CSV table of C-alpha atoms (C1' of nucleotides) in Angstrom, one decimal:
chain,number,residue,atom,x,y,z
A,1122,MET,CA,-3.0,8.4,21.1
A,1123,SER,CA,-5.4,11.3,21.3
A,1124,SER,CA,-8.5,9.8,22.3
A,1125,GLN,CA,-8.9,6.4,23.6
A,1126,PRO,CA,-10.7,7.3,26.5
A,1127,PRO,CA,-14.4,8.3,26.0
A,1128,HIS,CA,-14.3,11.5,23.8
A,1129,PRO,CA,-15.5,14.7,25.1
A,1130,PRO,CA,-19.0,15.3,24.2
A,1131,ARG,CA,-18.4,17.3,20.9
A,1132,PRO,CA,-20.5,20.0,19.7
A,1133,LYS,CA,-23.3,19.1,17.1
A,1134,SER,CA,-21.7,20.8,14.1
A,1135,ALA,CA,-21.7,18.9,10.6
A,1136,GLU,CA,-18.9,21.3,9.3
A,1137,ALA,CA,-16.9,20.9,12.4
A,1138,THR,CA,-17.3,17.0,12.6
A,1139,LYS,CA,-16.6,16.8,8.8
A,1140,GLN,CA,-13.4,18.9,9.7
A,1141,ALA,CA,-12.6,16.3,12.5
A,1142,ILE,CA,-12.7,13.2,10.1
A,1143,LEU,CA,-11.0,15.1,7.7
A,1144,ALA,CA,-7.9,15.8,10.0
A,1145,ALA,CA,-8.2,12.3,11.5
A,1146,ALA,CA,-8.1,10.8,8.2
A,1147,ARG,CA,-5.1,13.1,7.3
A,1148,LYS,CA,-3.4,11.7,10.1
A,1149,ARG,CA,-4.1,8.1,9.2
A,1150,PHE,CA,-3.1,8.4,5.5
A,1151,LEU,CA,-0.1,10.1,6.4
A,1152,GLU,CA,1.3,6.8,8.2
A,1153,GLU,CA,-0.3,3.7,6.4
A,1154,SER,CA,-1.4,3.2,2.6
A,1155,TYR,CA,-4.7,3.8,1.6
A,1156,GLU,CA,-6.3,0.1,1.9
A,1157,SER,CA,-4.7,-0.3,5.6
A,1158,VAL,CA,-6.3,2.4,6.8
A,1159,GLY,CA,-10.2,1.9,7.7
A,1160,LEU,CA,-13.0,3.9,8.1
A,1161,ARG,CA,-13.5,2.4,11.4
A,1162,ASP,CA,-10.0,3.6,12.5
A,1163,ILE,CA,-10.8,7.0,11.4
A,1164,SER,CA,-14.3,7.4,12.9
A,1165,ARG,CA,-13.0,5.6,16.1
A,1166,ASP,CA,-10.1,8.6,16.2
A,1167,VAL,CA,-12.9,11.2,15.9
A,1168,GLY,CA,-15.5,9.3,18.2
A,1169,VAL,CA,-18.3,9.1,16.0
A,1170,ASP,CA,-20.3,6.2,14.2
A,1171,VAL,CA,-18.3,4.8,10.9
A,1172,ALA,CA,-21.6,5.8,8.9
A,1173,LEU,CA,-20.9,9.5,9.4
A,1174,VAL,CA,-17.7,9.1,7.1
A,1175,SER,CA,-19.8,7.3,3.9
A,1176,ARG,CA,-22.5,10.2,4.8
A,1177,TYR,CA,-20.2,13.2,4.4
A,1178,PHE,CA,-17.7,12.1,2.0
A,1179,GLY,CA,-19.8,9.7,-0.4
A,1180,SER,CA,-17.0,6.6,-0.3
A,1181,LYS,CA,-13.9,6.0,1.4
A,1182,GLU,CA,-12.1,7.5,-2.3
A,1183,GLY,CA,-14.0,10.2,-1.7
A,1184,LEU,CA,-12.7,11.0,1.4
A,1185,PHE,CA,-9.2,10.2,0.3
A,1186,ARG,CA,-9.7,12.7,-2.4
A,1187,ASP,CA,-10.4,15.3,0.0
A,1188,VAL,CA,-7.5,14.3,1.8
A,1189,VAL,CA,-5.1,14.7,-0.8
A,1190,ARG,CA,-6.2,17.8,-2.2
A,1191,GLY,CA,-6.2,19.4,1.3
A,1192,THR,CA,-6.3,23.1,1.3
A,1193,ARG,CA,-5.4,23.7,-2.1
A,1194,LYS,CA,-3.1,26.7,-1.4
A,1195,LYS,CA,-0.1,28.1,-2.0
A,1196,ASP,CA,3.2,27.1,-4.3
A,1197,ILE,CA,6.1,25.2,-3.2
A,1198,LEU,CA,8.5,27.9,-3.6
A,1199,PRO,CA,8.3,31.4,-2.1
A,1200,PRO,CA,7.7,33.9,-5.3
A,1201,ASP,CA,10.8,35.4,-4.7
A,1202,LEU,CA,13.5,32.8,-4.7
A,1203,PRO,CA,16.2,33.5,-6.9
A,1204,ALA,CA,16.9,30.2,-8.9
A,1205,GLU,CA,20.4,29.7,-7.4
A,1206,GLU,CA,18.6,29.2,-4.1
A,1207,ILE,CA,16.2,27.1,-4.8
A,1208,ALA,CA,18.1,23.9,-4.2
A,1209,GLY,CA,19.2,25.2,-0.9
A,1210,TYR,CA,15.8,26.0,-0.2
A,1211,LEU,CA,14.7,22.8,-1.0
A,1212,ALA,CA,16.9,20.8,1.4
A,1213,LYS,CA,16.0,23.1,4.4
A,1214,LEU,CA,12.2,22.6,3.6
A,1215,PHE,CA,13.0,18.8,3.4
A,1216,LEU,CA,15.0,18.7,6.8
A,1217,ALA,CA,12.2,21.2,8.5
A,1218,GLU,CA,10.8,19.7,11.7
A,1219,GLY,CA,7.2,18.2,11.9
A,1220,ASP,CA,5.9,21.1,13.8
A,1221,ASP,CA,6.0,23.7,11.3
A,1222,ALA,CA,5.9,21.2,8.3
A,1223,ASN,CA,4.4,22.7,5.2
A,1224,GLU,CA,1.5,21.3,4.0
A,1225,ASN,CA,2.8,20.3,0.6
A,1226,VAL,CA,5.2,18.3,2.2
A,1227,GLU,CA,2.7,16.5,3.9
A,1228,ARG,CA,0.8,15.9,0.8
A,1229,LEU,CA,3.7,14.5,-0.9
A,1230,LEU,CA,3.9,11.8,2.0
A,1231,ILE,CA,0.5,10.9,1.7
A,1232,ILE,CA,0.8,10.8,-2.2
A,1233,LEU,CA,3.9,8.8,-1.7
A,1234,ARG,CA,2.1,5.9,1.2
A,1235,SER,CA,-0.9,5.3,-1.2
A,1236,ALA,CA,0.9,5.4,-4.5
A,1237,SER,CA,0.7,1.6,-4.8
A,1238,SER,CA,-2.9,1.5,-3.9
A,1239,PRO,CA,-4.9,0.6,-7.0
A,1240,ALA,CA,-8.0,2.0,-5.7
A,1241,ALA,CA,-5.8,5.5,-4.8
A,1242,SER,CA,-3.5,5.4,-7.7
A,1243,GLN,CA,-5.6,7.8,-9.8
A,1244,VAL,CA,-6.1,10.3,-7.4
A,1245,VAL,CA,-2.7,10.0,-6.3
A,1246,SER,CA,-1.1,10.7,-9.7
A,1247,GLU,CA,-3.5,13.4,-10.8
A,1248,ALA,CA,-2.7,15.3,-7.6
A,1249,LEU,CA,0.9,14.8,-7.9
A,1250,ARG,CA,1.1,16.1,-11.6
A,1251,ASN,CA,-1.7,19.1,-10.9
A,1252,ASP,CA,-0.9,20.2,-7.3
A,1253,VAL,CA,3.1,19.6,-7.3
A,1254,LEU,CA,4.9,18.6,-10.6
A,1255,ILE,CA,3.4,21.6,-12.9
A,1256,PRO,CA,3.1,24.2,-10.4
A,1257,PHE,CA,6.7,23.6,-9.4
A,1258,ALA,CA,7.8,23.1,-13.0
A,1259,GLN,CA,6.4,26.9,-13.5
A,1260,SER,CA,8.0,28.3,-10.9
A,1261,ILE,CA,11.7,27.0,-11.7
A,1262,GLY,CA,11.6,28.1,-15.3
A,1263,GLY,CA,14.6,27.6,-17.5
A,1264,LYS,CA,15.3,24.6,-20.1
A,1265,SER,CA,12.5,21.3,-19.9
A,1266,PRO,CA,11.4,22.6,-16.6
A,1267,GLU,CA,8.9,19.6,-16.5
A,1268,VAL,CA,12.3,16.8,-16.7
A,1269,ARG,CA,13.7,19.0,-13.9
A,1270,ALA,CA,10.9,19.1,-11.9
A,1271,SER,CA,10.2,15.7,-12.2
A,1272,THR,CA,13.8,14.6,-11.2
A,1273,SER,CA,13.7,16.9,-8.2
A,1274,MET,CA,10.5,15.4,-7.1
A,1275,ALA,CA,12.3,12.1,-7.5
A,1276,VAL,CA,14.7,13.2,-5.1
A,1277,TRP,CA,12.6,14.1,-2.6
A,1278,MET,CA,10.4,11.5,-2.6
A,1279,GLY,CA,13.5,8.5,-2.7
A,1280,MET,CA,14.9,10.5,0.1
A,1281,THR,CA,11.5,10.6,1.9
A,1282,ILE,CA,11.2,6.8,1.6
A,1283,MET,CA,14.4,6.3,3.1
A,1284,ARG,CA,14.0,8.5,5.9
A,1285,THR,CA,10.1,8.3,6.7
A,1286,VAL,CA,8.9,4.7,5.4
A,1287,MET,CA,12.6,2.8,5.8
A,1288,ALA,CA,13.8,4.6,8.6
A,1289,VAL,CA,17.2,4.0,6.9
A,1290,LYS,CA,19.4,5.2,9.8
A,1291,PRO,CA,22.7,6.7,8.3
A,1292,VAL,CA,20.3,9.2,6.7
A,1293,CYS,CA,17.9,10.0,9.2
A,1294,GLU,CA,20.0,12.3,11.2
A,1295,ARG,CA,19.3,16.1,10.6
A,1296,SER,CA,22.9,17.0,10.1
A,1297,PRO,CA,24.4,19.7,8.2
A,1298,GLU,CA,26.1,16.9,6.1
A,1299,ILE,CA,23.3,15.5,4.9
A,1300,GLU,CA,21.6,18.9,4.2
A,1301,ALA,CA,24.5,19.5,2.1
A,1302,ARG,CA,24.1,16.2,0.5
A,1303,LEU,CA,20.6,17.0,-0.4
A,1304,ARG,CA,21.2,20.4,-1.8
A,1305,ALA,CA,23.9,19.1,-3.9
A,1306,LEU,CA,21.3,16.6,-5.0
A,1307,PHE,CA,18.3,19.2,-5.8
A,1308,GLU,CA,21.5,21.2,-7.6
A,1309,THR,CA,22.2,18.6,-10.0
A,1310,ALA,CA,18.6,17.3,-10.1
A,1311,LEU,CA,17.8,21.3,-11.3
A,1312,SER,CA,20.6,21.9,-13.3
A,1313,GLU,CA,20.0,22.6,-16.9
A,1314,THR,CA,22.8,21.3,-18.8
A,1315,ASN,CA,22.9,17.6,-19.4
A,1316,ARG,CA,26.6,16.9,-18.7
B,796,MET,CA,-3.2,-12.7,-19.1
B,797,SER,CA,-1.3,-15.8,-19.5
B,798,SER,CA,-3.9,-18.4,-18.2
B,799,GLN,CA,-7.6,-17.2,-18.1
B,800,PRO,CA,-9.2,-20.2,-19.9
B,801,PRO,CA,-8.9,-23.6,-18.3
B,802,HIS,CA,-4.9,-24.0,-17.3
B,803,PRO,CA,-2.8,-27.1,-18.9
B,804,PRO,CA,-2.8,-30.2,-16.7
B,805,ARG,CA,0.2,-29.4,-14.4
B,806,PRO,CA,2.5,-32.2,-13.2
B,807,LYS,CA,2.1,-32.9,-9.8
B,808,SER,CA,4.9,-32.2,-8.1
B,809,ALA,CA,5.0,-30.0,-4.9
B,810,GLU,CA,8.0,-28.2,-5.7
B,811,ALA,CA,6.9,-27.1,-9.1
B,812,THR,CA,3.8,-25.6,-8.2
B,813,LYS,CA,5.2,-23.9,-5.0
B,814,GLN,CA,7.4,-22.3,-7.5
B,815,ALA,CA,4.9,-21.7,-9.8
B,816,ILE,CA,2.8,-19.7,-6.9
B,817,LEU,CA,6.1,-18.3,-6.1
B,818,ALA,CA,6.4,-16.9,-9.6
B,819,ALA,CA,2.5,-15.6,-9.7
B,820,ALA,CA,3.0,-13.7,-6.4
B,821,ARG,CA,6.3,-12.2,-7.4
B,822,LYS,CA,4.5,-11.0,-10.4
B,823,ARG,CA,1.3,-9.3,-8.4
B,824,PHE,CA,3.6,-8.2,-5.8
B,825,LEU,CA,5.5,-6.5,-8.7
B,826,GLU,CA,2.7,-4.4,-9.8
B,827,GLU,CA,0.2,-3.7,-6.3
B,828,SER,CA,0.7,-3.4,-2.9
B,829,TYR,CA,1.2,-6.2,-0.4
B,830,GLU,CA,-2.4,-5.9,0.6
B,831,SER,CA,-4.3,-5.2,-2.2
B,832,VAL,CA,-3.2,-8.6,-3.7
B,833,GLY,CA,-5.3,-11.3,-2.5
B,834,LEU,CA,-3.9,-14.9,-2.1
B,835,ARG,CA,-7.3,-16.0,-4.2
B,836,ASP,CA,-5.8,-13.8,-7.0
B,837,ILE,CA,-2.4,-15.6,-6.9
B,838,SER,CA,-3.8,-19.1,-7.0
B,839,ARG,CA,-6.2,-18.2,-10.0
B,840,ASP,CA,-3.0,-17.3,-12.0
B,841,VAL,CA,-1.5,-20.6,-11.2
B,842,GLY,CA,-4.8,-22.6,-11.7
B,843,VAL,CA,-4.8,-23.8,-8.1
B,844,ASP,CA,-6.8,-23.8,-5.0
B,845,VAL,CA,-5.9,-20.9,-2.6
B,846,ALA,CA,-5.7,-23.3,0.2
B,847,LEU,CA,-2.2,-24.5,-1.6
B,848,VAL,CA,-1.0,-20.8,-0.5
B,849,SER,CA,-1.5,-21.2,3.2
B,850,ARG,CA,-0.4,-24.8,3.0
B,851,TYR,CA,3.1,-24.0,1.5
B,852,PHE,CA,4.1,-20.9,2.3
B,853,GLY,CA,2.4,-20.9,6.1
B,854,SER,CA,0.8,-17.1,5.9
B,855,LYS,CA,0.5,-14.6,3.2
B,856,GLU,CA,3.5,-12.7,4.9
B,857,GLY,CA,5.5,-16.0,4.7
B,858,LEU,CA,4.3,-15.8,1.1
B,859,PHE,CA,5.4,-12.3,0.8
B,860,ARG,CA,8.7,-12.9,2.7
B,861,ASP,CA,9.9,-15.8,0.5
B,862,VAL,CA,9.0,-13.7,-2.5
B,863,VAL,CA,11.1,-10.7,-1.5
B,864,ARG,CA,13.9,-12.6,-0.3
B,865,GLY,CA,14.1,-14.4,-3.6
B,866,THR,CA,17.2,-16.3,-5.0
B,867,ARG,CA,19.2,-14.5,-2.6
B,868,LYS,CA,22.2,-14.5,-5.0
B,869,LYS,CA,24.7,-11.9,-6.5
B,870,ASP,CA,25.2,-8.3,-5.5
B,871,ILE,CA,24.3,-5.3,-7.2
B,872,LEU,CA,27.5,-4.2,-9.1
B,873,PRO,CA,30.1,-6.5,-11.0
B,874,PRO,CA,32.8,-7.0,-8.6
B,875,ASP,CA,35.2,-5.5,-10.9
B,876,LEU,CA,33.8,-2.1,-11.9
B,877,PRO,CA,36.1,0.8,-10.7
B,878,ALA,CA,34.6,3.3,-8.5
B,879,GLU,CA,34.5,6.1,-11.1
B,880,GLU,CA,32.2,3.9,-13.3
B,881,ILE,CA,29.4,2.9,-10.8
B,882,ALA,CA,27.0,6.0,-11.4
B,883,GLY,CA,27.3,5.0,-15.2
B,884,TYR,CA,26.7,1.6,-14.9
B,885,LEU,CA,23.4,2.3,-12.1
B,886,ALA,CA,22.1,4.7,-14.9
B,887,LYS,CA,22.3,2.1,-17.6
B,888,LEU,CA,21.2,-0.7,-15.2
B,889,PHE,CA,18.2,1.6,-14.3
B,890,LEU,CA,16.9,1.9,-17.9
B,891,ALA,CA,18.0,-1.7,-18.8
B,892,GLU,CA,14.8,-3.3,-20.5
B,893,GLY,CA,12.2,-5.3,-18.4
B,894,ASP,CA,13.3,-8.4,-20.3
B,895,ASP,CA,16.7,-9.0,-19.2
B,896,ALA,CA,15.9,-7.0,-16.1
B,897,ASN,CA,18.6,-7.8,-13.2
B,898,GLU,CA,16.5,-9.6,-10.1
B,899,ASN,CA,17.6,-6.9,-7.6
B,900,VAL,CA,16.0,-4.3,-9.7
B,901,GLU,CA,12.8,-6.1,-9.4
B,902,ARG,CA,13.3,-6.8,-5.7
B,903,LEU,CA,13.6,-3.3,-5.3
B,904,LEU,CA,10.4,-2.8,-6.9
B,905,ILE,CA,8.4,-4.9,-4.6
B,906,ILE,CA,9.7,-3.5,-1.5
B,907,LEU,CA,8.9,0.1,-2.8
B,908,ARG,CA,5.2,-1.1,-3.6
B,909,SER,CA,4.4,-2.6,-0.3
B,910,ALA,CA,6.5,-0.1,1.8
B,911,SER,CA,3.8,1.3,3.4
B,912,SER,CA,1.9,-1.7,4.1
B,913,PRO,CA,2.3,-2.3,7.9
B,914,ALA,CA,1.9,-5.8,7.6
B,915,ALA,CA,4.9,-6.0,5.1
B,916,SER,CA,6.9,-3.4,6.5
B,917,GLN,CA,9.3,-5.4,8.6
B,918,VAL,CA,10.0,-7.7,6.2
B,919,VAL,CA,10.6,-5.1,3.4
B,920,SER,CA,12.9,-2.7,5.3
B,921,GLU,CA,15.2,-5.8,6.6
B,922,ALA,CA,15.4,-6.8,3.2
B,923,LEU,CA,16.3,-3.3,2.0
B,924,ARG,CA,19.0,-3.2,4.7
B,925,ASN,CA,20.3,-6.6,4.5
B,926,ASP,CA,20.2,-7.5,0.9
B,927,VAL,CA,20.6,-4.1,-0.8
B,928,LEU,CA,22.1,-1.5,1.5
B,929,ILE,CA,24.8,-3.5,3.1
B,930,PRO,CA,26.5,-5.3,0.5
B,931,PHE,CA,26.1,-2.2,-2.0
B,932,ALA,CA,27.8,-0.2,1.0
B,933,GLN,CA,30.6,-2.7,0.9
B,934,SER,CA,31.0,-2.9,-2.5
B,935,ILE,CA,31.5,0.8,-3.0
B,936,GLY,CA,33.8,1.9,0.1
B,937,GLY,CA,35.2,5.0,0.5
B,938,LYS,CA,33.9,7.4,3.0
B,939,SER,CA,31.1,7.0,5.0
B,940,PRO,CA,29.6,4.6,2.6
B,941,GLU,CA,26.2,3.9,4.5
B,942,VAL,CA,25.3,7.4,3.8
B,943,ARG,CA,26.7,7.3,0.0
B,944,ALA,CA,25.0,4.0,-0.7
B,945,SER,CA,21.6,5.2,1.1
B,946,THR,CA,21.5,8.3,-0.9
B,947,SER,CA,22.2,6.5,-4.2
B,948,MET,CA,18.9,3.9,-3.5
B,949,ALA,CA,17.1,7.2,-2.8
B,950,VAL,CA,17.6,8.4,-6.0
B,951,TRP,CA,17.0,5.1,-7.2
B,952,MET,CA,13.8,4.9,-5.6
B,953,GLY,CA,12.6,8.2,-6.2
B,954,MET,CA,13.2,7.8,-10.0
B,955,THR,CA,11.5,4.4,-10.0
B,956,ILE,CA,8.3,6.1,-8.3
B,957,MET,CA,8.0,8.5,-10.8
B,958,ARG,CA,8.4,6.4,-13.8
B,959,THR,CA,7.0,3.0,-12.7
B,960,VAL,CA,4.4,4.2,-10.2
B,961,MET,CA,3.3,7.3,-11.1
B,962,ALA,CA,4.1,7.2,-14.7
B,963,VAL,CA,5.4,10.6,-15.0
B,964,LYS,CA,5.6,11.4,-18.3
B,965,PRO,CA,8.8,13.4,-18.6
B,966,VAL,CA,11.1,11.2,-16.9
B,967,CYS,CA,9.6,8.0,-18.3
B,968,GLU,CA,11.3,8.0,-21.8
B,969,ARG,CA,14.7,6.3,-22.3
B,970,SER,CA,16.6,8.9,-23.8
B,971,PRO,CA,20.4,9.4,-23.5
B,972,GLU,CA,19.2,12.9,-21.6
B,973,ILE,CA,17.6,10.9,-19.2
B,974,GLU,CA,20.5,8.7,-18.7
B,975,ALA,CA,22.7,11.5,-18.6
B,976,ARG,CA,20.9,13.0,-15.8
B,977,LEU,CA,20.4,9.9,-13.4
B,978,ARG,CA,24.1,9.5,-14.1
B,979,ALA,CA,24.6,13.1,-12.7
B,980,LEU,CA,22.3,12.0,-10.0
B,981,PHE,CA,24.2,9.0,-9.0
B,982,GLU,CA,27.5,10.6,-9.3
B,983,THR,CA,26.3,13.1,-6.7
B,984,ALA,CA,24.8,10.6,-4.7
B,985,LEU,CA,28.3,8.6,-4.5
B,986,SER,CA,30.3,11.7,-3.9
B,987,GLU,CA,32.5,11.8,-1.0
B,988,THR,CA,33.0,15.6,-0.9
B,989,ASN,CA,30.3,17.4,1.4
B,990,ARG,CA,30.6,20.4,-1.0
C,1150,DA,C1',-4.5,-55.8,-6.5
C,1151,DT,C1',-3.5,-53.4,-2.1
C,1152,DG,C1',-2.0,-50.3,0.9
C,1153,DC,C1',0.0,-45.6,1.3
C,1154,DA,C1',1.9,-41.3,1.1
C,1155,DG,C1',2.0,-37.4,-2.1
C,1156,DT,C1',-0.7,-33.8,-3.8
C,1157,DG,C1',-4.9,-30.8,-4.8
C,1158,DT,C1',-10.0,-29.7,-3.7
C,1159,DC,C1',-13.9,-28.5,-1.3
C,1160,DA,C1',-16.2,-26.4,2.3
C,1161,DA,C1',-16.7,-23.5,5.9
C,1162,DC,C1',-14.9,-20.5,9.2
C,1163,DA,C1',-14.3,-16.1,11.9
C,1164,DC,C1',-13.5,-11.8,10.8
C,1165,DC,C1',-13.3,-7.4,8.5
C,1166,DT,C1',-14.3,-4.3,5.1
C,1167,DG,C1',-17.1,-0.3,2.9
C,1168,DT,C1',-22.1,1.5,2.5
C,1169,DA,C1',-27.1,2.3,3.1
C,1170,DG,C1',-31.4,2.6,5.4
C,1171,DA,C1',-33.8,3.2,9.7
C,1172,DC,C1',-34.3,4.9,13.5
C,1173,DA,C1',-33.3,7.8,17.6
C,1174,DT,C1',-31.8,12.1,19.7
C,1175,DA,C1',-30.7,16.8,20.0
C,1176,DG,C1',-30.9,22.3,19.0
C,1177,DT,C1',-33.9,25.7,17.2
C,1178,DG,C1',-37.5,28.6,15.7
C,1179,DT,C1',-42.2,29.3,16.3
D,21,DA,C1',-44.5,23.3,24.4
D,22,DC,C1',-44.8,22.2,19.8
D,23,DA,C1',-42.7,20.4,15.7
D,24,DC,C1',-38.9,20.2,12.3
D,25,DT,C1',-35.0,19.7,10.7
D,26,DA,C1',-29.7,18.7,11.5
D,27,DT,C1',-26.7,15.6,13.3
D,28,DG,C1',-25.5,11.0,14.9
D,29,DT,C1',-26.3,5.9,16.1
D,30,DC,C1',-27.6,1.1,15.3
D,31,DT,C1',-28.2,-2.6,12.6
D,32,DA,C1',-27.4,-4.8,8.6
D,33,DC,C1',-26.1,-6.5,4.3
D,34,DA,C1',-23.3,-8.1,1.0
D,35,DG,C1',-18.9,-9.2,-0.4
D,36,DG,C1',-14.2,-10.4,0.6
D,37,DT,C1',-10.2,-11.5,3.3
D,38,DG,C1',-6.7,-15.0,5.2
D,39,DT,C1',-6.5,-19.6,7.4
D,40,DT,C1',-8.0,-24.2,8.8
D,41,DG,C1',-9.2,-29.4,8.4
D,42,DA,C1',-11.5,-32.7,6.2
D,43,DC,C1',-11.9,-35.3,2.1
D,44,DA,C1',-10.6,-36.8,-2.6
D,45,DC,C1',-7.3,-38.3,-6.0
D,46,DT,C1',-3.3,-39.8,-8.2
D,47,DG,C1',0.8,-42.7,-8.4
D,48,DC,C1',3.9,-45.8,-6.6
D,49,DA,C1',5.8,-49.9,-4.0
D,50,DT,C1',4.8,-53.8,-2.5
DNA sequence: ATGCAGTGTCAACACCTGTAGACATAGTGT
DNA sequence: ACACTATGTCTACAGGTGTTGACACTGCAT
């Protein structure tokens, strides 16, 4: 889509092409599972030989690890968000256009896509725990935060599957009704009462 | 696990070995994604040559299709279940031991595991829609049943990921608290009010 | 016993995968 | 202009994939 015709001559900077490979790999892993993405696909996207990938990242698993970690920056929630607005914020974030997509949102999709690939499962579940669940649990506070954080992420993942992976039409629209439903789900997931 | 030592002499019945292959394949696809499962793994489990798999099922995709379709029997819900008990039923079903596991539950896990594998995605999303979403939406009734059914399945899938695929500890237990939380989530997903 | 169809095995194919080492080329400092 | 290092390409390997056609065996009917 981006560069089927011969590639523009790339400046010979190791760091630059490494980043280019990383970006191409991220785009691929965002759309397919770990094993269905070939190193040759990625290198072709960048316009570079396959060998470079193994050279710069050691192995396919190493590349995937770097992709998943990404720039390991900010938390999921803005630091000053009051507790009762978390659900609404998550619902809005979930439906935000891909253009200004949060990096954590993409990370979650990558994690989801390769979750059942044995070679990637360790990387993936560690990243989910360390980079998502634990920080998120810390920022929500309250009673049994791990359970509530995990449950919220379950809702997130499940809705992502239905929309992005399976393309189930009824929940694919970006309507106020869907947003309200999402918010309600997150509220339930975050609720501190056991009912 | 079952048959590493030389296999007991299998009676030469085509139908029987075809079913044996199907069963072995189902077990494999239940634990890994489409492309990480090799036909040789399956045939080795059965104690049979690889060639038989392609012979009996045409192709790997054909085998996978047969696995996903399974015995395409019963609906998800018991036919006489009152609407207000659906959520509780789903929660109990979700936590039911693997021993008496519903076949639909396993089908959903297989669907989930191979959802991001391009070669399987068509089979998988068709099966989800035709064998799960549509019948489920029909049996719940009420307003916008497709949305509510899809949302419920999103909760199911998300919790399955957290528990089975990612092994996230806090939600892995089979406690009354988790069951209550699940029931609350399903109630929210099935609710007819937009809040 | 003889033929015959059902059942399974063997060997090989063509292709693809990740990885590694030897080689070519470009860019830079001297 | 030279050499040197960084950067990228080429070739090849060892192993794995799904798939196919020819072959061997078994069991049953004649």
